[in-house]
Amino acid sequence: MIQTIRGFRDILPEDIAIWQAIEKTASKLFEDFGFKEIRIPIMEKTELFARSIGETTDIVEKEMYTFPDRKGDKLTLRPEATASVVRAYIQHNMGASDSVQKLYTIGPMFRRERPQKGRYRQFYQINAEVFGIESPYIDAQLILILNELFKRLGLSELKAHINSLGCKECRPTFQKELLGFLEGKKEHLCENCLRRMDKNPLRTLDCKVAECREALKDAPSTLNHLCDNCKEHFETVKSVLTEQNVEFTVDKTLVRGLDYYSRTTFEILTTALGAQSAVAGGGRYDALIKELGGPETYGIGFAIGFDRLAEIVAQMINAKDVEVKDGSAAISEGNTDRLSQSNTSSDFMNLLSPKVPDIFIIPLGEKAIRLAYMWTSALNIAGIRTETDYSGRSLKSLMKRADKINASNVLIAGDKEIEDNALVLRNMKTKEQFFITTDNPVEQIETLLNRV
Ligand code: AMP
């Protein structure tokens, strides 16, 4: 049997309610804040990622899915979205219509990392990018948006960590001091860090190897080397967040795994998935647009790990009330009710309500099956979720199926009912019954279900 590739997975129908609800909640939030959706290809020229993310990053060094196409062009499955959105911004001269562009995109990314819980080789991100704003208010606003999204999803255990990496004016002096420090610690550093010392010493601060972490715990901080402009920028970000009651921690070790960041960087961390991990990360990349051949333009953005977010939301729902079906957690009506009493946004909980059939038509007899198909289609077109069954099985066995798929009502349509012109609509919860004639069942059902 052919199975999925390691690190790749299916998101199954029983899990999809959470994904769709998160996606709708995020899109609505972005649109409320004036963002427009952009869809970008999942494959680009390798050069785009090598130039933007940085040759010495883990992503470019070890994790990209890169291959030659049939003509020998070097292509890469996108490991992140920012580079592609920047490419699109430049290619379509988007700054010409308005100097400020706020864009979001949702889709799969590919990195050949070691798979584990919360880490996949195909994973999904929700991305936001803003072009053309130098002001620190937009830095604060992006963190506010993340905060608001998590609030709307009912998540409270997430912590924003922020740092400033300085700019091209102040980073060189910092790098010099850092290099001096690293020279003294050389014997404790891993091979990667030794190599990074030459190309991008800042990246050593991001190393996950325990010995390096220990050796670098007293490493100099960018925060002590910011120029006046960067200092003022960062102070404004912090004071605005404080005024808006967005909690954050200043974290001098936060340098992020991509080269293009400058000034404000941030991550949203959680312990909900075991060891502390990031659910979202982002920051400013003021030099990137020019670097990729565009006009000098300010840029800032973030990426949310969709898979991790979906797992945290699923955990939260299960923690409140668990109903286990076939080994997987199912969202029951009772448990969405209970959640909506907590501080969770009721809109999000409504989106999570299970989509069960409004009606299951039970046809008994050949003639009935054809009519059941016709009525089902008409009801589907009228927006009433309707299912039927063409197998010709008995009433008893079809009632069992109705139960299994949680149909709210059944419509019993035996040849006899059709002949008597009296179909039976039964509410499965209250057991109430109504008679329906065969001439215009759709309208009668719409009326009975209060859909008109
Ligand atoms: P990054 O682009 O590395 O800053 O990642 C942004 C977010 O994407 C992270 O905070 C994670 O939540 C998520 N993420 C990154 N890599 C993976 C992965 N391999 N599997 C699942 N989620 C990931």
Tab-separated table of C-alpha atoms and ligand atoms in Angstrom:
chain	number	residue	atom	x	y	z
A	1	MET	CA	0.000	0.000	0.000
A	2	ILE	CA	1.416	3.397	-0.939
A	3	GLN	CA	1.540	5.763	2.037
A	4	THR	CA	2.276	9.481	2.450
A	5	ILE	CA	5.902	10.657	2.308
A	6	ARG	CA	7.597	10.977	5.737
A	7	GLY	CA	6.723	14.313	7.309
A	8	PHE	CA	3.741	14.802	4.994
A	9	ARG	CA	0.214	14.113	6.212
A	10	ASP	CA	-3.465	14.248	5.404
A	11	ILE	CA	-5.738	16.623	7.276
A	12	LEU	CA	-8.804	14.422	7.613
A	13	PRO	CA	-12.444	15.538	7.401
A	14	GLU	CA	-12.964	15.018	11.157
A	15	ASP	CA	-10.204	17.539	11.876
A	16	ILE	CA	-11.061	20.051	9.191
A	17	ALA	CA	-13.716	22.023	11.141
A	18	ILE	CA	-10.966	23.566	13.265
A	19	TRP	CA	-8.824	24.414	10.217
A	20	GLN	CA	-11.716	26.055	8.408
A	21	ALA	CA	-12.836	27.967	11.492
A	22	ILE	CA	-9.295	29.282	12.102
A	23	GLU	CA	-8.935	30.251	8.456
A	24	LYS	CA	-12.246	32.123	8.414
A	25	THR	CA	-11.481	33.857	11.708
A	26	ALA	CA	-8.029	34.927	10.467
A	27	SER	CA	-9.292	36.138	7.063
A	28	LYS	CA	-12.044	38.166	8.722
A	29	LEU	CA	-9.571	39.699	11.162
A	30	PHE	CA	-7.118	40.598	8.379
A	31	GLU	CA	-9.871	42.166	6.336
A	32	ASP	CA	-11.057	44.159	9.375
A	33	PHE	CA	-7.507	45.550	9.546
A	34	GLY	CA	-7.412	46.406	5.838
A	35	PHE	CA	-5.352	43.471	4.552
A	36	LYS	CA	-5.995	41.960	1.124
A	37	GLU	CA	-5.431	38.343	0.216
A	38	ILE	CA	-2.714	37.358	-2.242
A	39	ARG	CA	-2.117	33.822	-3.554
A	40	ILE	CA	1.390	32.945	-4.620
A	41	PRO	CA	2.848	29.856	-6.313
A	42	ILE	CA	4.189	27.005	-4.183
A	43	MET	CA	7.308	26.812	-6.368
A	44	GLU	CA	9.825	29.518	-7.205
A	45	LYS	CA	13.319	29.796	-8.620
A	46	THR	CA	15.750	28.555	-5.963
A	47	GLU	CA	17.700	31.792	-6.199
A	48	LEU	CA	14.776	33.737	-4.689
A	49	PHE	CA	15.006	31.853	-1.397
A	50	ALA	CA	18.799	31.607	-1.355
A	51	ARG	CA	19.101	35.373	-1.771
A	52	SER	CA	16.378	36.398	0.657
A	53	ILE	CA	16.444	33.863	3.494
A	54	GLY	CA	20.246	33.730	3.514
A	55	GLU	CA	22.795	31.183	2.288
A	56	THR	CA	23.908	30.245	5.807
A	57	THR	CA	20.485	29.651	7.328
A	58	ASP	CA	19.315	26.137	8.256
A	59	ILE	CA	16.499	26.463	5.763
A	60	VAL	CA	18.711	27.171	2.774
A	61	GLU	CA	21.626	24.990	3.867
A	62	LYS	CA	19.724	21.822	4.670
A	63	GLU	CA	15.977	22.002	4.435
A	64	MET	CA	14.838	23.092	1.002
A	65	TYR	CA	13.210	20.743	-1.489
A	66	THR	CA	15.216	21.784	-4.518
A	67	PHE	CA	15.393	20.016	-7.855
A	68	PRO	CA	16.079	20.748	-11.501
A	69	ASP	CA	13.044	20.777	-13.777
A	70	ARG	CA	13.198	19.078	-17.155
A	71	LYS	CA	15.075	21.984	-18.706
A	72	GLY	CA	17.547	22.172	-15.857
A	73	ASP	CA	16.156	25.264	-14.111
A	74	LYS	CA	16.725	25.041	-10.370
A	75	LEU	CA	13.376	25.159	-8.581
A	76	THR	CA	12.384	25.033	-4.917
A	77	LEU	CA	9.152	24.232	-3.103
A	78	ARG	CA	8.646	27.340	-1.014
A	79	PRO	CA	9.941	27.020	2.558
A	80	GLU	CA	8.246	30.290	3.598
A	81	ALA	CA	6.063	32.961	2.038
A	82	THR	CA	7.746	36.328	2.573
A	83	ALA	CA	10.222	35.963	-0.295
A	84	SER	CA	7.414	35.129	-2.736
A	85	VAL	CA	5.185	37.957	-1.545
A	86	VAL	CA	8.086	40.393	-1.913
A	87	ARG	CA	8.785	39.001	-5.393
A	88	ALA	CA	5.114	39.534	-6.308
A	89	TYR	CA	5.166	43.054	-4.850
A	90	ILE	CA	8.153	43.951	-7.039
A	91	GLN	CA	7.056	42.043	-10.151
A	92	HIS	CA	3.623	43.707	-10.221
A	93	ASN	CA	4.883	47.111	-9.127
A	94	MET	CA	2.283	47.038	-6.379
A	95	GLY	CA	3.635	50.126	-4.661
A	96	ALA	CA	2.476	52.235	-7.613
A	97	SER	CA	-1.240	51.979	-6.767
A	98	ASP	CA	-0.747	52.812	-3.093
A	99	SER	CA	2.535	53.249	-1.260
A	100	VAL	CA	1.143	51.110	1.566
A	101	GLN	CA	0.278	47.484	0.808
A	102	LYS	CA	-1.094	45.126	3.455
A	103	LEU	CA	-1.277	41.542	2.250
A	104	TYR	CA	-2.061	38.135	3.705
A	105	THR	CA	-1.756	34.625	2.367
A	106	ILE	CA	-2.499	31.145	3.702
A	107	GLY	CA	-0.974	27.957	2.345
A	108	PRO	CA	1.514	25.094	2.531
A	109	MET	CA	5.281	25.445	3.035
A	110	PHE	CA	7.941	22.747	2.658
A	111	ARG	CA	11.030	22.174	4.780
A	112	ARG	CA	12.972	18.953	5.087
A	113	GLU	CA	13.237	19.063	8.877
A	114	ARG	CA	13.210	16.103	11.251
A	115	PRO	CA	9.506	15.349	11.685
A	116	GLN	CA	8.042	15.283	15.207
A	117	LYS	CA	4.886	16.477	16.925
A	118	GLY	CA	4.154	19.974	15.613
A	119	ARG	CA	6.898	19.739	12.984
A	120	TYR	CA	6.182	18.494	9.497
A	121	ARG	CA	7.857	18.598	6.116
A	122	GLN	CA	4.742	20.019	4.554
A	123	PHE	CA	3.161	22.438	6.990
A	124	TYR	CA	0.845	25.417	6.631
A	125	GLN	CA	1.312	29.043	7.463
A	126	ILE	CA	-0.898	32.084	7.766
A	127	ASN	CA	1.226	35.026	6.604
A	128	ALA	CA	0.826	38.771	6.798
A	129	GLU	CA	3.138	41.275	5.108
A	130	VAL	CA	3.019	45.078	5.153
A	131	PHE	CA	4.982	47.228	2.705
A	132	GLY	CA	5.686	50.943	2.848
A	133	ILE	CA	5.396	51.818	6.557
A	134	GLU	CA	8.436	52.879	8.541
A	135	SER	CA	6.498	53.828	11.663
A	136	PRO	CA	6.780	51.576	14.727
A	137	TYR	CA	2.988	51.699	15.029
A	138	ILE	CA	2.754	49.017	12.351
A	139	ASP	CA	5.193	46.792	14.291
A	140	ALA	CA	2.929	47.108	17.325
A	141	GLN	CA	-0.163	46.603	15.204
A	142	LEU	CA	1.060	43.297	13.802
A	143	ILE	CA	1.660	42.023	17.330
A	144	LEU	CA	-1.779	43.348	18.319
A	145	ILE	CA	-3.344	41.443	15.393
A	146	LEU	CA	-1.694	38.202	16.525
A	147	ASN	CA	-2.897	38.858	20.039
A	148	GLU	CA	-6.419	39.550	18.818
A	149	LEU	CA	-6.459	36.411	16.663
A	150	PHE	CA	-5.478	34.233	19.606
A	151	LYS	CA	-8.114	35.960	21.730
A	152	ARG	CA	-10.785	35.258	19.113
A	153	LEU	CA	-9.691	31.619	19.045
A	154	GLY	CA	-10.024	31.455	22.843
A	155	LEU	CA	-6.297	30.898	23.471
A	156	SER	CA	-4.715	32.554	26.460
A	157	GLU	CA	-1.515	30.624	27.145
A	158	LEU	CA	0.513	32.330	24.424
A	159	LYS	CA	3.346	34.735	25.143
A	160	ALA	CA	4.776	37.375	22.814
A	161	HIS	CA	8.582	37.708	22.922
A	162	ILE	CA	10.092	40.753	21.229
A	163	ASN	CA	13.547	42.007	20.424
A	164	SER	CA	15.249	44.549	18.201
A	165	LEU	CA	18.088	43.523	15.900
A	166	GLY	CA	19.097	47.051	14.985
A	167	CYS	CA	19.688	48.311	11.480
A	168	LYS	CA	22.543	48.610	9.004
A	169	GLU	CA	23.845	51.616	10.973
A	170	CYS	CA	24.150	49.975	14.377
A	171	ARG	CA	24.486	46.291	13.609
A	172	PRO	CA	28.129	46.356	12.422
A	173	THR	CA	29.422	47.631	15.789
A	174	PHE	CA	27.351	45.031	17.570
A	175	GLN	CA	28.631	42.287	15.255
A	176	LYS	CA	32.200	43.306	15.996
A	177	GLU	CA	31.620	42.992	19.724
A	178	LEU	CA	29.786	39.688	19.267
A	179	LEU	CA	32.639	38.327	17.157
A	180	GLY	CA	35.114	39.257	19.871
A	181	PHE	CA	32.965	37.379	22.395
A	182	LEU	CA	32.630	34.345	20.092
A	183	GLU	CA	36.410	34.183	19.565
A	184	GLY	CA	36.767	33.621	23.298
A	185	LYS	CA	34.206	30.800	23.278
A	186	LYS	CA	35.386	29.008	20.161
A	187	GLU	CA	36.165	25.689	21.829
A	188	HIS	CA	32.555	25.412	23.086
A	189	LEU	CA	30.860	26.167	19.768
A	190	CYS	CA	29.458	23.626	17.329
A	191	GLU	CA	30.734	23.345	13.771
A	192	ASN	CA	27.777	25.271	12.410
A	193	CYS	CA	28.373	28.180	14.752
A	194	LEU	CA	32.061	28.295	13.848
A	195	ARG	CA	31.092	28.538	10.210
A	196	ARG	CA	28.408	31.139	10.962
A	197	MET	CA	30.992	33.288	12.729
A	198	ASP	CA	32.429	34.117	9.311
A	199	LYS	CA	29.232	34.660	7.415
A	200	ASN	CA	26.589	35.826	9.886
A	201	PRO	CA	27.635	35.794	13.542
A	202	LEU	CA	24.171	36.917	14.725
A	203	ARG	CA	22.851	33.495	13.768
A	204	THR	CA	24.975	31.821	16.456
A	205	LEU	CA	22.607	33.337	19.048
A	206	ASP	CA	19.863	31.224	17.484
A	207	CYS	CA	21.731	27.899	17.770
A	208	LYS	CA	19.736	25.095	19.400
A	209	VAL	CA	22.787	23.013	20.497
A	210	ALA	CA	22.840	22.908	24.320
A	211	GLU	CA	26.580	23.538	24.658
A	212	CYS	CA	26.417	26.582	22.376
A	213	ARG	CA	23.443	27.921	24.314
A	214	GLU	CA	25.364	27.610	27.558
A	215	ALA	CA	28.468	29.236	26.060
A	216	LEU	CA	26.415	32.083	24.629
A	217	LYS	CA	24.222	32.887	27.588
A	218	ASP	CA	26.264	35.992	28.437
A	219	ALA	CA	26.747	37.015	24.827
A	220	PRO	CA	26.337	40.744	24.141
A	221	SER	CA	22.833	41.850	23.288
A	222	THR	CA	21.768	43.895	20.274
A	223	LEU	CA	19.656	45.952	22.653
A	224	ASN	CA	22.764	47.515	24.195
A	225	HIS	CA	24.018	48.588	20.785
A	226	LEU	CA	20.983	50.135	19.123
A	227	CYS	CA	21.469	53.499	17.421
A	228	ASP	CA	19.224	56.349	18.566
A	229	ASN	CA	16.679	55.768	15.787
A	230	CYS	CA	16.422	52.038	16.471
A	231	LYS	CA	16.207	52.693	20.205
A	232	GLU	CA	13.373	55.167	19.752
A	233	HIS	CA	11.616	52.817	17.342
A	234	PHE	CA	11.754	49.944	19.811
A	235	GLU	CA	10.659	52.140	22.733
A	236	THR	CA	7.582	53.222	20.777
A	237	VAL	CA	6.687	49.611	19.931
A	238	LYS	CA	6.903	48.678	23.600
A	239	SER	CA	4.975	51.675	24.907
A	240	VAL	CA	2.187	51.244	22.341
A	241	LEU	CA	1.811	47.561	23.219
A	242	THR	CA	1.718	48.439	26.900
A	243	GLU	CA	-0.941	51.081	26.320
A	244	GLN	CA	-3.011	48.545	24.360
A	245	ASN	CA	-2.627	45.923	27.106
A	246	VAL	CA	-0.767	43.484	24.883
A	247	GLU	CA	1.525	41.444	27.117
A	248	PHE	CA	5.082	40.867	25.948
A	249	THR	CA	8.538	39.911	27.180
A	250	VAL	CA	11.720	41.505	25.825
A	251	ASP	CA	13.947	38.591	24.805
A	252	LYS	CA	17.490	39.513	23.813
A	253	THR	CA	18.186	36.030	22.429
A	254	LEU	CA	15.451	36.284	19.825
A	255	VAL	CA	17.274	36.589	16.494
A	256	ARG	CA	15.088	34.290	14.313
A	257	GLY	CA	16.282	31.820	11.724
A	258	LEU	CA	16.205	34.003	8.635
A	259	ASP	CA	18.750	36.583	7.604
A	260	TYR	CA	16.535	39.338	6.338
A	261	TYR	CA	15.242	40.680	9.633
A	262	SER	CA	16.131	44.091	11.054
A	263	ARG	CA	14.836	46.160	13.980
A	264	THR	CA	11.735	44.623	15.596
A	265	THR	CA	11.496	40.832	15.646
A	266	PHE	CA	8.935	38.830	17.566
A	267	GLU	CA	7.753	35.322	18.293
A	268	ILE	CA	4.689	33.943	19.982
A	269	LEU	CA	5.655	31.037	22.206
A	270	THR	CA	3.676	28.282	23.826
A	271	THR	CA	4.333	25.269	26.024
A	272	ALA	CA	1.019	23.700	24.977
A	273	LEU	CA	2.760	21.300	22.580
A	274	GLY	CA	5.350	19.999	25.044
A	275	ALA	CA	8.678	21.818	25.058
A	276	GLN	CA	8.400	25.520	24.407
A	277	SER	CA	7.830	26.147	20.730
A	278	ALA	CA	6.879	29.037	18.493
A	279	VAL	CA	3.375	29.329	17.098
A	280	ALA	CA	4.201	32.466	15.155
A	281	GLY	CA	7.151	34.632	14.323
A	282	GLY	CA	7.971	37.706	12.353
A	283	GLY	CA	9.660	41.026	12.138
A	284	ARG	CA	10.891	43.873	10.037
A	285	TYR	CA	12.828	43.358	6.817
A	286	ASP	CA	13.497	46.895	5.613
A	287	ALA	CA	16.395	45.931	3.322
A	288	LEU	CA	14.826	42.907	1.658
A	289	ILE	CA	12.760	44.549	-1.062
A	290	LYS	CA	15.758	46.419	-2.447
A	291	GLU	CA	17.927	43.338	-2.009
A	292	LEU	CA	15.558	41.427	-4.294
A	293	GLY	CA	15.685	44.115	-6.971
A	294	GLY	CA	12.776	46.331	-5.916
A	295	PRO	CA	12.585	49.957	-4.816
A	296	GLU	CA	13.712	50.929	-1.342
A	297	THR	CA	10.588	50.051	0.667
A	298	TYR	CA	9.949	49.270	4.314
A	299	GLY	CA	8.653	45.789	5.007
A	300	ILE	CA	7.407	43.844	8.012
A	301	GLY	CA	5.447	40.634	8.411
A	302	PHE	CA	4.722	37.489	10.359
A	303	ALA	CA	4.015	33.813	9.835
A	304	ILE	CA	1.723	31.745	12.023
A	305	GLY	CA	2.262	27.970	12.110
A	306	PHE	CA	-1.210	26.786	11.146
A	307	ASP	CA	-0.634	23.125	12.108
A	308	ARG	CA	0.536	24.110	15.587
A	309	LEU	CA	-2.311	26.561	16.031
A	310	ALA	CA	-4.855	23.898	14.996
A	311	GLU	CA	-3.303	21.462	17.471
A	312	ILE	CA	-3.495	23.974	20.314
A	313	VAL	CA	-7.116	24.819	19.512
A	314	ALA	CA	-7.981	21.092	19.367
A	315	GLN	CA	-6.279	20.579	22.729
A	316	MET	CA	-8.192	23.465	24.244
A	317	ILE	CA	-11.498	22.053	23.030
A	318	ASN	CA	-10.633	18.588	24.292
A	319	ALA	CA	-9.533	19.944	27.654
A	320	LYS	CA	-12.940	21.546	28.158
A	321	ASP	CA	-14.892	18.450	27.275
A	322	VAL	CA	-13.836	15.355	25.433
A	323	GLU	CA	-15.979	13.171	23.310
A	324	VAL	CA	-13.858	10.496	21.757
A	325	LYS	CA	-15.139	8.828	18.668
A	326	ASP	CA	-13.101	6.200	16.850
A	327	GLY	CA	-10.023	7.414	18.681
A	328	SER	CA	-10.276	10.995	17.438
A	329	ALA	CA	-11.683	13.947	19.294
A	330	ALA	CA	-15.013	15.070	17.954
A	331	ILE	CA	-16.689	18.357	18.611
A	332	SER	CA	-20.092	17.715	20.082
A	333	GLU	CA	-22.823	20.302	20.395
A	334	GLY	CA	-22.550	20.187	24.179
A	335	ASN	CA	-18.928	21.001	24.185
A	336	THR	CA	-19.139	23.976	21.830
A	337	ASP	CA	-21.946	25.334	24.081
A	338	ARG	CA	-19.732	25.069	27.097
A	339	LEU	CA	-16.833	26.745	25.366
A	340	SER	CA	-18.906	29.692	24.276
A	341	GLN	CA	-19.580	30.377	27.947
A	342	SER	CA	-15.862	30.897	28.466
A	343	ASN	CA	-14.152	33.979	27.053
A	344	THR	CA	-13.857	32.304	23.644
A	345	SER	CA	-15.251	34.319	20.781
A	346	SER	CA	-18.734	33.044	20.055
A	347	ASP	CA	-18.204	33.660	16.321
A	348	PHE	CA	-15.356	31.174	16.327
A	349	MET	CA	-17.414	28.627	18.240
A	350	ASN	CA	-20.285	29.017	15.791
A	351	LEU	CA	-17.871	28.250	12.979
A	352	LEU	CA	-16.914	25.079	14.823
A	353	SER	CA	-20.463	23.753	15.124
A	354	PRO	CA	-20.621	20.356	13.459
A	355	LYS	CA	-22.113	20.379	9.956
A	356	VAL	CA	-24.570	17.492	10.217
A	357	PRO	CA	-27.227	16.808	7.558
A	358	ASP	CA	-30.468	18.719	8.118
A	359	ILE	CA	-32.352	15.912	6.419
A	360	PHE	CA	-31.689	12.319	5.508
A	361	ILE	CA	-34.188	11.055	2.939
A	362	ILE	CA	-34.971	7.381	3.326
A	363	PRO	CA	-36.328	6.022	0.057
A	364	LEU	CA	-37.959	2.603	0.137
A	365	GLY	CA	-38.489	1.156	-3.329
A	366	GLU	CA	-37.169	1.889	-6.833
A	367	LYS	CA	-39.555	4.739	-7.616
A	368	ALA	CA	-38.787	6.346	-4.275
A	369	ILE	CA	-35.013	6.268	-4.915
A	370	ARG	CA	-35.353	8.335	-8.098
A	371	LEU	CA	-37.634	10.861	-6.351
A	372	ALA	CA	-35.315	10.953	-3.328
A	373	TYR	CA	-32.407	11.811	-5.627
A	374	MET	CA	-34.465	14.635	-7.228
A	375	TRP	CA	-35.588	16.090	-3.890
A	376	THR	CA	-32.102	15.788	-2.414
A	377	SER	CA	-30.603	17.756	-5.303
A	378	ALA	CA	-33.307	20.437	-5.058
A	379	LEU	CA	-32.822	20.741	-1.295
A	380	ASN	CA	-29.014	20.901	-1.708
A	381	ILE	CA	-29.462	23.699	-4.240
A	382	ALA	CA	-31.792	25.478	-1.795
A	383	GLY	CA	-28.994	25.349	0.805
A	384	ILE	CA	-30.482	22.642	3.016
A	385	ARG	CA	-27.927	19.963	3.842
A	386	THR	CA	-29.592	16.781	2.610
A	387	GLU	CA	-28.381	13.227	2.131
A	388	THR	CA	-30.085	10.157	0.803
A	389	ASP	CA	-29.204	6.511	0.141
A	390	TYR	CA	-29.439	4.609	-3.146
A	391	SER	CA	-28.672	1.127	-1.830
A	392	GLY	CA	-32.281	-0.055	-1.500
A	393	ARG	CA	-31.650	-1.152	2.102
A	394	SER	CA	-34.471	-1.590	4.655
A	395	LEU	CA	-36.013	1.171	6.778
A	396	LYS	CA	-34.299	-0.245	9.860
A	397	SER	CA	-30.845	-0.217	8.328
A	398	LEU	CA	-31.301	3.280	6.853
A	399	MET	CA	-32.529	4.625	10.212
A	400	LYS	CA	-29.273	3.284	11.622
A	401	ARG	CA	-27.330	5.185	8.954
A	402	ALA	CA	-29.321	8.360	9.749
A	403	ASP	CA	-28.259	7.977	13.371
A	404	LYS	CA	-24.646	7.381	12.438
A	405	ILE	CA	-24.403	10.544	10.344
A	406	ASN	CA	-26.278	12.541	13.020
A	407	ALA	CA	-29.035	13.673	10.664
A	408	SER	CA	-31.330	16.183	12.385
A	409	ASN	CA	-34.425	14.930	10.520
A	410	VAL	CA	-35.373	11.964	8.380
A	411	LEU	CA	-37.846	12.043	5.549
A	412	ILE	CA	-39.383	8.628	5.032
A	413	ALA	CA	-40.401	8.085	1.433
A	414	GLY	CA	-41.655	4.559	0.803
A	415	ASP	CA	-43.602	3.722	-2.317
A	416	LYS	CA	-46.691	3.624	-0.113
A	417	GLU	CA	-46.099	7.099	1.346
A	418	ILE	CA	-45.613	8.401	-2.184
A	419	GLU	CA	-48.840	6.764	-3.353
A	420	ASP	CA	-50.744	8.204	-0.353
A	421	ASN	CA	-49.090	11.582	-0.988
A	422	ALA	CA	-48.023	11.749	2.667
A	423	LEU	CA	-44.262	11.613	3.314
A	424	VAL	CA	-43.198	11.537	6.941
A	425	LEU	CA	-40.638	14.088	8.212
A	426	ARG	CA	-39.389	13.085	11.637
A	427	ASN	CA	-37.256	15.220	13.936
A	428	MET	CA	-34.670	12.801	15.322
A	429	LYS	CA	-34.285	14.656	18.609
A	430	THR	CA	-37.867	15.500	19.561
A	431	LYS	CA	-39.442	12.610	17.575
A	432	GLU	CA	-42.058	15.080	16.316
A	433	GLN	CA	-43.552	14.075	12.953
A	434	PHE	CA	-44.959	16.106	10.078
A	435	PHE	CA	-46.644	15.044	6.879
A	436	ILE	CA	-45.397	16.402	3.595
A	437	THR	CA	-47.041	16.120	0.200
A	438	THR	CA	-45.003	15.124	-2.842
A	439	ASP	CA	-45.858	18.107	-5.057
A	440	ASN	CA	-43.528	20.740	-3.564
A	441	PRO	CA	-41.518	19.082	-0.773
A	442	VAL	CA	-38.694	21.655	-0.908
A	443	GLU	CA	-40.941	24.591	0.013
A	444	GLN	CA	-42.717	22.614	2.712
A	445	ILE	CA	-39.412	21.535	4.224
A	446	GLU	CA	-38.040	25.078	4.037
A	447	THR	CA	-41.107	26.279	5.938
A	448	LEU	CA	-40.872	23.506	8.522
A	449	LEU	CA	-37.177	24.221	9.105
A	450	ASN	CA	-37.849	27.971	9.264
A	451	ARG	CA	-35.546	28.578	6.324
A	452	VAL	CA	-37.853	30.972	4.486
B	1	AMP	P1	9.410	30.624	10.541
B	1	AMP	O1	9.062	30.938	9.123
B	1	AMP	O2	10.510	29.604	10.680
B	1	AMP	O3	9.563	31.803	11.403
B	1	AMP	O4	8.128	29.859	11.106
B	1	AMP	C1	6.955	30.516	11.459
B	1	AMP	C2	6.055	29.541	12.160
B	1	AMP	O5	5.776	28.440	11.293
B	1	AMP	C3	6.716	28.900	13.357
B	1	AMP	O6	6.516	29.679	14.496
B	1	AMP	C4	6.015	27.561	13.466
B	1	AMP	O7	4.806	27.710	14.200
B	1	AMP	C5	5.672	27.251	12.035
B	1	AMP	N1	6.607	26.226	11.508
B	1	AMP	C6	7.867	26.418	11.048
B	1	AMP	N2	8.393	25.247	10.630
B	1	AMP	C7	7.440	24.306	10.816
B	1	AMP	C8	7.360	22.903	10.561
B	1	AMP	N3	8.369	22.229	10.010
B	1	AMP	N4	6.210	22.254	10.878
B	1	AMP	C9	5.173	22.919	11.430
B	1	AMP	N5	5.185	24.239	11.684
B	1	AMP	C10	6.298	24.933	11.381
